Amino acid sequence: MAARFVAQALSLCIGLLLGLPVDIEAADLGKAAKQGKMVLQEKCGRCHAIEAVGESPLKDAPPMRDIYARFNPRELQAELSEGMVSRHREMPQIEFSDEDVHAILAYLYALAVMK
């Protein structure tokens, strides 16, 4: 019972932060986080670490968990939606769909609360 309450409270907080519907169930959050990890692995994992620990494959690429910590959720949401711009020419500019942005933020938030 307590675990369900915590999951619902977490869903509410994420929904409020991102302006998403607050009726997200814990299972949906887990599904979104899994999807977010897959998207990051496919689009960003070649250079950036996407796990809770570990070094990035590309030395100069910050881990995604560090990128998440640098932005407030609305700024990061906008950056991902519009295509993050980097000072590094090698980094592609990727514009994620709204669904992918939600999933990425759910995954990165899950990493942040694991600490």
PDB file of C-alpha atoms in Angstrom:
ATOM      1  CA  MET A   1       0.000   0.000   0.000  1.00  0.00           C
ATOM      2  CA  ALA A   2       2.800   2.409   0.924  1.00  0.00           C
ATOM      3  CA  ALA A   3       4.681   1.547  -2.267  1.00  0.00           C
ATOM      4  CA  ARG A   4       1.611   2.385  -4.352  1.00  0.00           C
ATOM      5  CA  PHE A   5       1.268   5.732  -2.566  1.00  0.00           C
ATOM      6  CA  VAL A   6       4.942   6.532  -3.205  1.00  0.00           C
ATOM      7  CA  ALA A   7       4.553   5.596  -6.881  1.00  0.00           C
ATOM      8  CA  GLN A   8       1.466   7.789  -7.243  1.00  0.00           C
ATOM      9  CA  ALA A   9       3.196  10.685  -5.467  1.00  0.00           C
ATOM     10  CA  LEU A  10       6.189  10.309  -7.774  1.00  0.00           C
ATOM     11  CA  SER A  11       3.902  10.295 -10.811  1.00  0.00           C
ATOM     12  CA  LEU A  12       2.177  13.415  -9.557  1.00  0.00           C
ATOM     13  CA  CYS A  13       5.494  15.239  -9.046  1.00  0.00           C
ATOM     14  CA  ILE A  14       6.768  14.348 -12.500  1.00  0.00           C
ATOM     15  CA  GLY A  15       3.441  15.327 -14.043  1.00  0.00           C
ATOM     16  CA  LEU A  16       3.465  18.681 -12.307  1.00  0.00           C
ATOM     17  CA  LEU A  17       7.062  19.353 -13.278  1.00  0.00           C
ATOM     18  CA  LEU A  18       6.512  18.536 -16.915  1.00  0.00           C
ATOM     19  CA  GLY A  19       2.949  19.740 -17.330  1.00  0.00           C
ATOM     20  CA  LEU A  20       1.820  16.209 -18.126  1.00  0.00           C
ATOM     21  CA  PRO A  21      -1.424  14.573 -17.030  1.00  0.00           C
ATOM     22  CA  VAL A  22      -1.196  13.532 -13.388  1.00  0.00           C
ATOM     23  CA  ASP A  23      -3.069  10.251 -13.825  1.00  0.00           C
ATOM     24  CA  ILE A  24       0.099   8.421 -14.880  1.00  0.00           C
ATOM     25  CA  GLU A  25       0.207   5.053 -13.168  1.00  0.00           C
ATOM     26  CA  ALA A  26       3.468   3.681 -11.759  1.00  0.00           C
ATOM     27  CA  ALA A  27       3.505   0.989 -14.439  1.00  0.00           C
ATOM     28  CA  ASP A  28       3.262   3.659 -17.131  1.00  0.00           C
ATOM     29  CA  LEU A  29       6.151   5.545 -15.535  1.00  0.00           C
ATOM     30  CA  GLY A  30       8.235   2.370 -15.562  1.00  0.00           C
ATOM     31  CA  LYS A  31       7.305   1.768 -19.188  1.00  0.00           C
ATOM     32  CA  ALA A  32       8.195   5.353 -20.094  1.00  0.00           C
ATOM     33  CA  ALA A  33      11.537   5.109 -18.292  1.00  0.00           C
ATOM     34  CA  LYS A  34      12.382   1.887 -20.151  1.00  0.00           C
ATOM     35  CA  GLN A  35      11.483   3.563 -23.435  1.00  0.00           C
ATOM     36  CA  GLY A  36      13.596   6.579 -22.480  1.00  0.00           C
ATOM     37  CA  LYS A  37      16.599   4.377 -21.803  1.00  0.00           C
ATOM     38  CA  MET A  38      16.160   2.714 -25.196  1.00  0.00           C
ATOM     39  CA  VAL A  39      15.924   6.086 -26.964  1.00  0.00           C
ATOM     40  CA  LEU A  40      19.031   7.379 -25.192  1.00  0.00           C
ATOM     41  CA  GLN A  41      20.927   4.181 -25.979  1.00  0.00           C
ATOM     42  CA  GLU A  42      20.016   4.433 -29.650  1.00  0.00           C
ATOM     43  CA  LYS A  43      20.508   8.183 -30.144  1.00  0.00           C
ATOM     44  CA  CYS A  44      23.075   9.174 -27.506  1.00  0.00           C
ATOM     45  CA  GLY A  45      24.775   6.055 -26.138  1.00  0.00           C
ATOM     46  CA  ARG A  46      27.538   6.052 -28.744  1.00  0.00           C
ATOM     47  CA  CYS A  47      29.088   9.047 -26.975  1.00  0.00           C
ATOM     48  CA  HIS A  48      27.295   9.597 -23.634  1.00  0.00           C
ATOM     49  CA  ALA A  49      27.008   7.293 -20.621  1.00  0.00           C
ATOM     50  CA  ILE A  50      23.329   6.640 -20.066  1.00  0.00           C
ATOM     51  CA  GLU A  51      23.471   4.529 -16.907  1.00  0.00           C
ATOM     52  CA  ALA A  52      23.471   5.634 -13.265  1.00  0.00           C
ATOM     53  CA  VAL A  53      27.252   5.146 -13.094  1.00  0.00           C
ATOM     54  CA  GLY A  54      30.111   4.837 -15.502  1.00  0.00           C
ATOM     55  CA  GLU A  55      32.164   6.851 -17.923  1.00  0.00           C
ATOM     56  CA  SER A  56      30.974   8.056 -21.310  1.00  0.00           C
ATOM     57  CA  PRO A  57      32.383   6.204 -24.330  1.00  0.00           C
ATOM     58  CA  LEU A  58      33.541   9.588 -25.681  1.00  0.00           C
ATOM     59  CA  LYS A  59      35.793  11.176 -23.062  1.00  0.00           C
ATOM     60  CA  ASP A  60      34.497  14.732 -23.591  1.00  0.00           C
ATOM     61  CA  ALA A  61      30.800  13.772 -23.635  1.00  0.00           C
ATOM     62  CA  PRO A  62      29.180  14.250 -20.225  1.00  0.00           C
ATOM     63  CA  PRO A  63      27.041  11.409 -18.876  1.00  0.00           C
ATOM     64  CA  MET A  64      23.336  11.983 -19.470  1.00  0.00           C
ATOM     65  CA  ARG A  65      22.763  11.937 -15.690  1.00  0.00           C
ATOM     66  CA  ASP A  66      25.028  15.008 -15.444  1.00  0.00           C
ATOM     67  CA  ILE A  67      23.179  16.751 -18.259  1.00  0.00           C
ATOM     68  CA  TYR A  68      19.920  16.096 -16.403  1.00  0.00           C
ATOM     69  CA  ALA A  69      21.380  17.692 -13.262  1.00  0.00           C
ATOM     70  CA  ARG A  70      22.437  20.846 -15.172  1.00  0.00           C
ATOM     71  CA  PHE A  71      18.938  21.840 -16.327  1.00  0.00           C
ATOM     72  CA  ASN A  72      15.626  22.428 -14.651  1.00  0.00           C
ATOM     73  CA  PRO A  73      13.041  19.994 -16.094  1.00  0.00           C
ATOM     74  CA  ARG A  74      11.286  22.566 -18.310  1.00  0.00           C
ATOM     75  CA  GLU A  75      14.575  23.760 -19.840  1.00  0.00           C
ATOM     76  CA  LEU A  76      15.702  20.226 -20.553  1.00  0.00           C
ATOM     77  CA  GLN A  77      12.294  19.392 -22.003  1.00  0.00           C
ATOM     78  CA  ALA A  78      12.614  22.361 -24.376  1.00  0.00           C
ATOM     79  CA  GLU A  79      16.219  21.522 -25.296  1.00  0.00           C
ATOM     80  CA  LEU A  80      15.321  17.929 -26.164  1.00  0.00           C
ATOM     81  CA  SER A  81      12.212  18.956 -28.105  1.00  0.00           C
ATOM     82  CA  GLU A  82      14.037  21.605 -30.121  1.00  0.00           C
ATOM     83  CA  GLY A  83      17.236  19.629 -30.615  1.00  0.00           C
ATOM     84  CA  MET A  84      20.053  20.134 -28.153  1.00  0.00           C
ATOM     85  CA  VAL A  85      22.799  22.291 -29.580  1.00  0.00           C
ATOM     86  CA  SER A  86      26.402  21.625 -28.657  1.00  0.00           C
ATOM     87  CA  ARG A  87      29.637  23.455 -29.185  1.00  0.00           C
ATOM     88  CA  HIS A  88      31.034  20.206 -30.562  1.00  0.00           C
ATOM     89  CA  ARG A  89      30.625  19.909 -34.310  1.00  0.00           C
ATOM     90  CA  GLU A  90      30.596  16.108 -34.096  1.00  0.00           C
ATOM     91  CA  MET A  91      27.411  16.057 -32.016  1.00  0.00           C
ATOM     92  CA  PRO A  92      24.327  15.670 -34.180  1.00  0.00           C
ATOM     93  CA  GLN A  93      21.356  17.896 -33.480  1.00  0.00           C
ATOM     94  CA  ILE A  94      18.492  15.540 -32.670  1.00  0.00           C
ATOM     95  CA  GLU A  95      14.915  16.703 -32.239  1.00  0.00           C
ATOM     96  CA  PHE A  96      13.017  14.172 -30.164  1.00  0.00           C
ATOM     97  CA  SER A  97       9.268  13.604 -30.378  1.00  0.00           C
ATOM     98  CA  ASP A  98       7.129  14.673 -27.411  1.00  0.00           C
ATOM     99  CA  GLU A  99       6.705  11.006 -26.481  1.00  0.00           C
ATOM    100  CA  ASP A 100      10.469  10.433 -26.581  1.00  0.00           C
ATOM    101  CA  VAL A 101      11.102  13.570 -24.513  1.00  0.00           C
ATOM    102  CA  HIS A 102       8.645  12.369 -21.859  1.00  0.00           C
ATOM    103  CA  ALA A 103      10.309   8.946 -21.846  1.00  0.00           C
ATOM    104  CA  ILE A 104      13.845  10.372 -21.643  1.00  0.00           C
ATOM    105  CA  LEU A 105      12.910  12.657 -18.756  1.00  0.00           C
ATOM    106  CA  ALA A 106      11.183   9.793 -16.934  1.00  0.00           C
ATOM    107  CA  TYR A 107      14.331   7.678 -17.270  1.00  0.00           C
ATOM    108  CA  LEU A 108      16.714  10.441 -16.209  1.00  0.00           C
ATOM    109  CA  TYR A 109      14.468  11.314 -13.269  1.00  0.00           C
ATOM    110  CA  ALA A 110      14.492   7.659 -12.218  1.00  0.00           C
ATOM    111  CA  LEU A 111      18.293   7.735 -12.279  1.00  0.00           C
ATOM    112  CA  ALA A 112      18.340  10.930 -10.217  1.00  0.00           C
ATOM    113  CA  VAL A 113      16.124   9.519  -7.465  1.00  0.00           C
ATOM    114  CA  MET A 114      18.225   6.339  -7.271  1.00  0.00           C
ATOM    115  CA  LYS A 115      21.180   8.325  -5.883  1.00  0.00           C
TER     116      LYS A 115
END
